[in-house]
mmCIF file of C-alpha atoms and ligand atoms in Angstrom:
data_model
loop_
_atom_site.group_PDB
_atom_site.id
_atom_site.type_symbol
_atom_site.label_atom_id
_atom_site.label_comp_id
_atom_site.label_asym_id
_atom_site.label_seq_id
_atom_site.Cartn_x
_atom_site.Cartn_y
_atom_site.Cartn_z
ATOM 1 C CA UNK A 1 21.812 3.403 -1.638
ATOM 2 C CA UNK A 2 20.965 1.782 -4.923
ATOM 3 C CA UNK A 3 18.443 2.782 -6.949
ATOM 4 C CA UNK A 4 14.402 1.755 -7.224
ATOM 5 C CA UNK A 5 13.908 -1.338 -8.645
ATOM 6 C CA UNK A 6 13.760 -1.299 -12.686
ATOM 7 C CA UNK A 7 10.179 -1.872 -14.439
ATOM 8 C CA UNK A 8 11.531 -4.069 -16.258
ATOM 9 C CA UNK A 9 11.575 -6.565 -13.759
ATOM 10 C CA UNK A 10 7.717 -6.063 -13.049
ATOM 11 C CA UNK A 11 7.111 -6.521 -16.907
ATOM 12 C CA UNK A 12 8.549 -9.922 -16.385
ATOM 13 C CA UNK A 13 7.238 -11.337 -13.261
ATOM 14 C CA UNK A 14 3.911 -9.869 -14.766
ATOM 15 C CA UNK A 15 4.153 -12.783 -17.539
ATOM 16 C CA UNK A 16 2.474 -14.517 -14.392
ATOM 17 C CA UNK A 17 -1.201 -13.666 -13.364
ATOM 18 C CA UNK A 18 -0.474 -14.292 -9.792
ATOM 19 C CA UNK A 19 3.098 -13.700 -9.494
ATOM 20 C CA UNK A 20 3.251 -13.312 -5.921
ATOM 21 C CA UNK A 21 0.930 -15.428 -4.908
ATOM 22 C CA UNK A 22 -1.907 -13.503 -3.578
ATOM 23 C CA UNK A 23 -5.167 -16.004 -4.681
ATOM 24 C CA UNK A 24 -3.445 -19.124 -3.162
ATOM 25 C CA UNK A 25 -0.745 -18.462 -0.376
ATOM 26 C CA UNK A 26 -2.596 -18.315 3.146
ATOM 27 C CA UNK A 27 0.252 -16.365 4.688
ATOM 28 C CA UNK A 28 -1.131 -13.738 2.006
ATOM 29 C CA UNK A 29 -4.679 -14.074 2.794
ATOM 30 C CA UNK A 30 -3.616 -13.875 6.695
ATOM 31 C CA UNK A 31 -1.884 -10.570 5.718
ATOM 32 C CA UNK A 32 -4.481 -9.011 3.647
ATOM 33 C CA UNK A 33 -6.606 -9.706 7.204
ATOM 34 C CA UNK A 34 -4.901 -8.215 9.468
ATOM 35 C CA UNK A 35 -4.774 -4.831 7.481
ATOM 36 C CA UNK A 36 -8.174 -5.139 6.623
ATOM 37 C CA UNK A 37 -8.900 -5.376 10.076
ATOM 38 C CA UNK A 38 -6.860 -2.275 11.605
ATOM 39 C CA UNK A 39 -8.055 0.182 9.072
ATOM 40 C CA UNK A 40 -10.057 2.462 12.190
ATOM 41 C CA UNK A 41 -13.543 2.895 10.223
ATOM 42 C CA UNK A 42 -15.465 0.730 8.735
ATOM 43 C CA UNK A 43 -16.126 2.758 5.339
ATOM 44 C CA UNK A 44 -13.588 5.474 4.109
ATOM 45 C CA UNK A 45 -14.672 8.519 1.911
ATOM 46 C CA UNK A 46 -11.998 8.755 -1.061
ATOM 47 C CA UNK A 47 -9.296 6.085 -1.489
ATOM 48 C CA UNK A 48 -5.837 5.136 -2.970
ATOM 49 C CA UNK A 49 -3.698 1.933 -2.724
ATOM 50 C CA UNK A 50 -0.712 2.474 -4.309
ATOM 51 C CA UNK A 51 0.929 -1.047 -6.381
ATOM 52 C CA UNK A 52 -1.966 -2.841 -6.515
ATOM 53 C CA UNK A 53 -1.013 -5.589 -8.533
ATOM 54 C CA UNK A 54 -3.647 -8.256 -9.780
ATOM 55 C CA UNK A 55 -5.988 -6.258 -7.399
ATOM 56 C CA UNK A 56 -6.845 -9.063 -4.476
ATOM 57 C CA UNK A 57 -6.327 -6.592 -1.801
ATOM 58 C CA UNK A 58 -7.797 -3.846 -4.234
ATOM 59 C CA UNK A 59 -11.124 -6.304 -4.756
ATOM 60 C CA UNK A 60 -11.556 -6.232 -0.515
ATOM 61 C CA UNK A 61 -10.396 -2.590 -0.249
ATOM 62 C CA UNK A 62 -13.381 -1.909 -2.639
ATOM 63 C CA UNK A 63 -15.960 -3.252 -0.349
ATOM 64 C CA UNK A 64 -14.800 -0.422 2.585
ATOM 65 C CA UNK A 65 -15.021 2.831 0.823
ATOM 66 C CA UNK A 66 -17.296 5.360 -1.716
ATOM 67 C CA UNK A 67 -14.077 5.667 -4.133
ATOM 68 C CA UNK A 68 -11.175 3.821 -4.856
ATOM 69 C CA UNK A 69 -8.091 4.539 -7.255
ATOM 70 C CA UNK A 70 -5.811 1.826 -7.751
ATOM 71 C CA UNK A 71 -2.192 2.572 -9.684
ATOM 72 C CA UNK A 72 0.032 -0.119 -10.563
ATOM 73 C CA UNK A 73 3.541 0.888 -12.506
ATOM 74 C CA UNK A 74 3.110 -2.769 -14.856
ATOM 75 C CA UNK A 75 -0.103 -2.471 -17.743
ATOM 76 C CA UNK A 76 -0.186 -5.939 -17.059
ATOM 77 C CA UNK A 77 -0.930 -5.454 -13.071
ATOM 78 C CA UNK A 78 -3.490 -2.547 -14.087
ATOM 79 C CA UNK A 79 -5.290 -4.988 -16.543
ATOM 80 C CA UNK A 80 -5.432 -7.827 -14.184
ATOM 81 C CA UNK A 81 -6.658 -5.420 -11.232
ATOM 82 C CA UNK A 82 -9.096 -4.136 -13.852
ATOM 83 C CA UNK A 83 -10.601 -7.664 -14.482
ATOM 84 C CA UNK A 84 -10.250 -8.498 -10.636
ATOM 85 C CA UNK A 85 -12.409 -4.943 -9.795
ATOM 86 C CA UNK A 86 -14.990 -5.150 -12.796
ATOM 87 C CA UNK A 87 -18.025 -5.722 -10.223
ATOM 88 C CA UNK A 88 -16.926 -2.522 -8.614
ATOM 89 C CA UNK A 89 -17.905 0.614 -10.444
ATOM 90 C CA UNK A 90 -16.252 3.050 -7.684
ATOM 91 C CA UNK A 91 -12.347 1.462 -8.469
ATOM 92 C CA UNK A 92 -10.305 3.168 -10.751
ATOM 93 C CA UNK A 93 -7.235 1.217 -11.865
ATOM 94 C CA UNK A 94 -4.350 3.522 -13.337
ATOM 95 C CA UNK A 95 -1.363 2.804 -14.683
ATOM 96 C CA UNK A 96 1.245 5.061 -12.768
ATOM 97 C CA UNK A 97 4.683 5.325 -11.744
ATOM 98 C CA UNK A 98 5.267 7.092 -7.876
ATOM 99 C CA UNK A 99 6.387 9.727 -7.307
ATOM 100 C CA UNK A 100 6.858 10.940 -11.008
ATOM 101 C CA UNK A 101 2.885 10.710 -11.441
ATOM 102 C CA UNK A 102 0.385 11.765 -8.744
ATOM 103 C CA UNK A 103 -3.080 11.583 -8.115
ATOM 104 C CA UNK A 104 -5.213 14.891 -7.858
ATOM 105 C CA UNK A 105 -7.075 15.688 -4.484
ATOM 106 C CA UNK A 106 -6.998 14.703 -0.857
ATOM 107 C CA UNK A 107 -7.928 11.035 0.530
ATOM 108 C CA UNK A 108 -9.379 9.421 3.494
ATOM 109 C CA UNK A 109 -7.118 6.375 3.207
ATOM 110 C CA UNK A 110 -3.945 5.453 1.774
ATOM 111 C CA UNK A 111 -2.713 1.676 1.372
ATOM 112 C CA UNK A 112 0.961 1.354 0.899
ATOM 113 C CA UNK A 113 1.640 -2.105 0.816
ATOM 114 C CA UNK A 114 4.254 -4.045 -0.136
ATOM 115 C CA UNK A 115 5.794 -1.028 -2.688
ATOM 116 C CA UNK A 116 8.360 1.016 -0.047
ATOM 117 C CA UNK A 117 11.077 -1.345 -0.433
ATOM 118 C CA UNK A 118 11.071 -1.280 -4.600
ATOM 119 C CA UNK A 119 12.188 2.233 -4.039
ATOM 120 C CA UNK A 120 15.774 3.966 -3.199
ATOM 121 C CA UNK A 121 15.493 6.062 0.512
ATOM 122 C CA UNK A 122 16.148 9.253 -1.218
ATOM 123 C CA UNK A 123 12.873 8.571 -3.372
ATOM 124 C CA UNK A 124 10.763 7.183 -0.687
ATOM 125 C CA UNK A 125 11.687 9.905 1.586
ATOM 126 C CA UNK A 126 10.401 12.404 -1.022
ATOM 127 C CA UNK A 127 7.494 9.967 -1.752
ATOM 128 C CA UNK A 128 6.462 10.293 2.408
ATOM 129 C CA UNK A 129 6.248 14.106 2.431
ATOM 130 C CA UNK A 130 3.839 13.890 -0.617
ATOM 131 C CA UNK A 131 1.900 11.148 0.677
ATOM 132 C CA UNK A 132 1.461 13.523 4.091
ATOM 133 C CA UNK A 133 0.429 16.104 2.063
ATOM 134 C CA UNK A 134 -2.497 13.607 0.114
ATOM 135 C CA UNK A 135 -4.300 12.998 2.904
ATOM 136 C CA UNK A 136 -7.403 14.649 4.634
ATOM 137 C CA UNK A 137 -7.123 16.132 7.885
ATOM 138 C CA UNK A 138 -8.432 12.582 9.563
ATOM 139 C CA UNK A 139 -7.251 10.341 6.986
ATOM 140 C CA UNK A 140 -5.226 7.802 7.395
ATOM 141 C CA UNK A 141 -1.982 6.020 5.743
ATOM 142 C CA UNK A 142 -1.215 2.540 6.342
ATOM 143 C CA UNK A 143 1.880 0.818 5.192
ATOM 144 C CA UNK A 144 2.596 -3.340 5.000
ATOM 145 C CA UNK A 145 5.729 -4.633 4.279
ATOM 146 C CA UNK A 146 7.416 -8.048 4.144
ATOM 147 C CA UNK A 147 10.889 -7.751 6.968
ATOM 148 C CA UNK A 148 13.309 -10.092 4.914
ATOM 149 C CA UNK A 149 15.929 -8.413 2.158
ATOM 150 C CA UNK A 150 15.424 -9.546 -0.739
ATOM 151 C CA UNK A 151 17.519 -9.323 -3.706
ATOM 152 C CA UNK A 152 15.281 -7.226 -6.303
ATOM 153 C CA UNK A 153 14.669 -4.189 -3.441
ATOM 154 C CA UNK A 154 16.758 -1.652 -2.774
ATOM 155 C CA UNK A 155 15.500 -1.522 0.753
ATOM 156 C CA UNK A 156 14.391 -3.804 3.617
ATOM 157 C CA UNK A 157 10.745 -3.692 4.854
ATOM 158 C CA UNK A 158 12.558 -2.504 8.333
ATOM 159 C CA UNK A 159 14.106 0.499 6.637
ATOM 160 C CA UNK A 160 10.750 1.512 5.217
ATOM 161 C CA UNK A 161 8.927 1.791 7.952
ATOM 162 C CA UNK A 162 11.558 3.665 10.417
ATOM 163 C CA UNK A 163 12.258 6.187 7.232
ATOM 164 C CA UNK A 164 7.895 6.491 7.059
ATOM 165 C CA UNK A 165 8.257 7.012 10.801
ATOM 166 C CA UNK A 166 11.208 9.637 10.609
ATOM 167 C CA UNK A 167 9.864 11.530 7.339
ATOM 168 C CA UNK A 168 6.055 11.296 8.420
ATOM 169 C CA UNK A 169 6.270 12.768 11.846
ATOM 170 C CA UNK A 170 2.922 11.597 12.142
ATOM 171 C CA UNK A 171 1.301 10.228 15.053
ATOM 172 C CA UNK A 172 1.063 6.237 14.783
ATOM 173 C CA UNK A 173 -2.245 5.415 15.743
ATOM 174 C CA UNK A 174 -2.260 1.489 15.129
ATOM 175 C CA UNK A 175 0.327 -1.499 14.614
ATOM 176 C CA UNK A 176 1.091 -4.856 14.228
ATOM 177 C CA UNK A 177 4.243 -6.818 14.008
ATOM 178 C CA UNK A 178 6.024 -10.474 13.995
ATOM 179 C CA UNK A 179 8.728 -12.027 12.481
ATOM 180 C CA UNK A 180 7.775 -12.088 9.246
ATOM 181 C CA UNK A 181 5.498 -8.599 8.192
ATOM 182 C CA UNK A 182 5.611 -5.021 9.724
ATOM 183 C CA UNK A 183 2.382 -2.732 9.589
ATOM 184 C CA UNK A 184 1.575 0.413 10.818
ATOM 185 C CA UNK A 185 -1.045 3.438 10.266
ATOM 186 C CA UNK A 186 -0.421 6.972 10.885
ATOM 187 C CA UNK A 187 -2.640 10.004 11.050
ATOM 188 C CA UNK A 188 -2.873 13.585 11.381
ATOM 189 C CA UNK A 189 -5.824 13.520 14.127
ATOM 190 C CA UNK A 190 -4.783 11.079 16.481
ATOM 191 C CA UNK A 191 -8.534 9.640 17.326
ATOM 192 C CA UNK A 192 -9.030 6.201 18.555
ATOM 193 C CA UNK A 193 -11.484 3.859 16.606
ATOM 194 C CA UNK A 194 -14.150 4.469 19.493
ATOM 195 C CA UNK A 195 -13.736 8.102 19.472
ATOM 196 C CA UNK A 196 -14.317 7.335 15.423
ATOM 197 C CA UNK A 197 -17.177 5.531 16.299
ATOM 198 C CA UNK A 198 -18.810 7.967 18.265
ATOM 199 C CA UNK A 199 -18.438 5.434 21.460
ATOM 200 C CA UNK A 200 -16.607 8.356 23.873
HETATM 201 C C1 SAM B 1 4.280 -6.776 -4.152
HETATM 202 S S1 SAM B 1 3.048 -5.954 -5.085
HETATM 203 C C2 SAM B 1 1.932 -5.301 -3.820
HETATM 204 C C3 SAM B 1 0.454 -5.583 -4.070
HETATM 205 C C4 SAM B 1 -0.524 -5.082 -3.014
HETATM 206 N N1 SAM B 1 -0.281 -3.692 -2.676
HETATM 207 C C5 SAM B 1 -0.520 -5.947 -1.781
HETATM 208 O O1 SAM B 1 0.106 -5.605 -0.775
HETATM 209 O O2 SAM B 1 -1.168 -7.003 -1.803
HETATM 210 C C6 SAM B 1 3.939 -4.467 -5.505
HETATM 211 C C7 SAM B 1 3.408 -3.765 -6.742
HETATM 212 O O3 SAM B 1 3.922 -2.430 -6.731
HETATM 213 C C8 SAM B 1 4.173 -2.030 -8.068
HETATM 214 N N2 SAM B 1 5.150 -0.932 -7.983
HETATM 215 C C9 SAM B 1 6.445 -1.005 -7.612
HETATM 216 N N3 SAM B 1 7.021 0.220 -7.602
HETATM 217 C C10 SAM B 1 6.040 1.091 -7.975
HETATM 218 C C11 SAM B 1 6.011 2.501 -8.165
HETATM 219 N N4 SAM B 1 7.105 3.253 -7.982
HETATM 220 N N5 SAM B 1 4.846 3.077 -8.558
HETATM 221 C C12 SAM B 1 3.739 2.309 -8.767
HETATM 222 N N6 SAM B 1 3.710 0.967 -8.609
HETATM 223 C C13 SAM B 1 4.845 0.362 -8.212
HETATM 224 C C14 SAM B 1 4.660 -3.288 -8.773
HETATM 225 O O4 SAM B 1 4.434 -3.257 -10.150
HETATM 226 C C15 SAM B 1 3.848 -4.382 -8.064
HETATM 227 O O5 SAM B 1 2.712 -4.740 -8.813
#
């Protein structure tokens, strides 16, 4: 397996403010939706999105929960994410490269989206045992990822999420799939939204 894709590419899509799209594509605005809409509360405690780029998804993530840290691998991603966030005094953008750097403490919610398939299997299967081991005892980790190979990733978005599903061994409490985007959340307690909510 090759290995994770070099920084040095993000350093030069990064010469873009929007290099994937994220303020003007609909299929990205669809996507940002549909995760927003399966996370199983409707405010987390602590939070982390991992590769948060110019921060869209950050900006709505921000709205859902008391804390949020945001890391992004390019200075350029953390200081557009920075600018995106500024109304939010609870976001923290970092500048970090997983897994060589980690955040301290346990969260309620983890967003990894659209980073699995910039890394090589051996490191994302060491990334998913640390990521386990982040996360509160009814938190939650959602991952988002784009199906097609492309040529910059070392992985597909289909690999990523049957190695998270092999190296988690967590149960899979939500999902939603088509041609295009795979998501999924896992947790350690297994509770359905209405048993969340208090409804049974
Ligand atoms: C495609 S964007 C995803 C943005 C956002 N999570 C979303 O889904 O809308 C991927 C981001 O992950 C960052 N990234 C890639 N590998 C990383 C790593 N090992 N650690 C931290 N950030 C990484 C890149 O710099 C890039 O900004």
């Amino acid at each position: 397996m090759s290995a994770a894709t070099p920084s040095e590419y993000f350093d030069a899509i990064y010469a873009q403010d929007d290099p994937f799209g994220y303020r003007e594509r609909w299929y990205e605005a669809r996507k940002r939706a549909l995760l927003l809409a399966s996370l199983p509360a409707q405010t987390f405690g602590r939070v982390w999105e991992i590769g948060c780029s110019n921060g869209e998804l950050t900006a709505d993530l921000a709205t859902r929960c008391d804390s949020l840290i945001a890391t992004d691998l390019s200075a350029r991603a953390v200081a557009l994410a920075t600018e995106r966030t500024q109304a939010h005094a609870h976001v923290d953008v970092r500048q970090a490269r997983h897994p060589d750097t980690w955040p301290d403490g346990l969260f309620d919610l983890i967003v990894f989206s659209e980073v699995g398939y910039y890394l090589d299997a051996d490191t994302l299967t060491r990334m998913a045992h640390r990521l386990k081991s982040s996360l509160r005892g009814d938190g939650v980790l959602v991952a988002c990822h784009w199906l097609a190979p492309f040529a910059q990733a070392p992985q597909s978005g289909r690999d990523v999420h049957r190695l998270l599903r092999r190296e988690l061994g967590m149960q899979r409490v939500f999902g939603y799939g088509d041609a295009d985007v795979r998501l999924d959340g896992w947790a350690l307690n297994a509770a359905s939204v209405a048993q969340r909510a208090g409804l049974r």
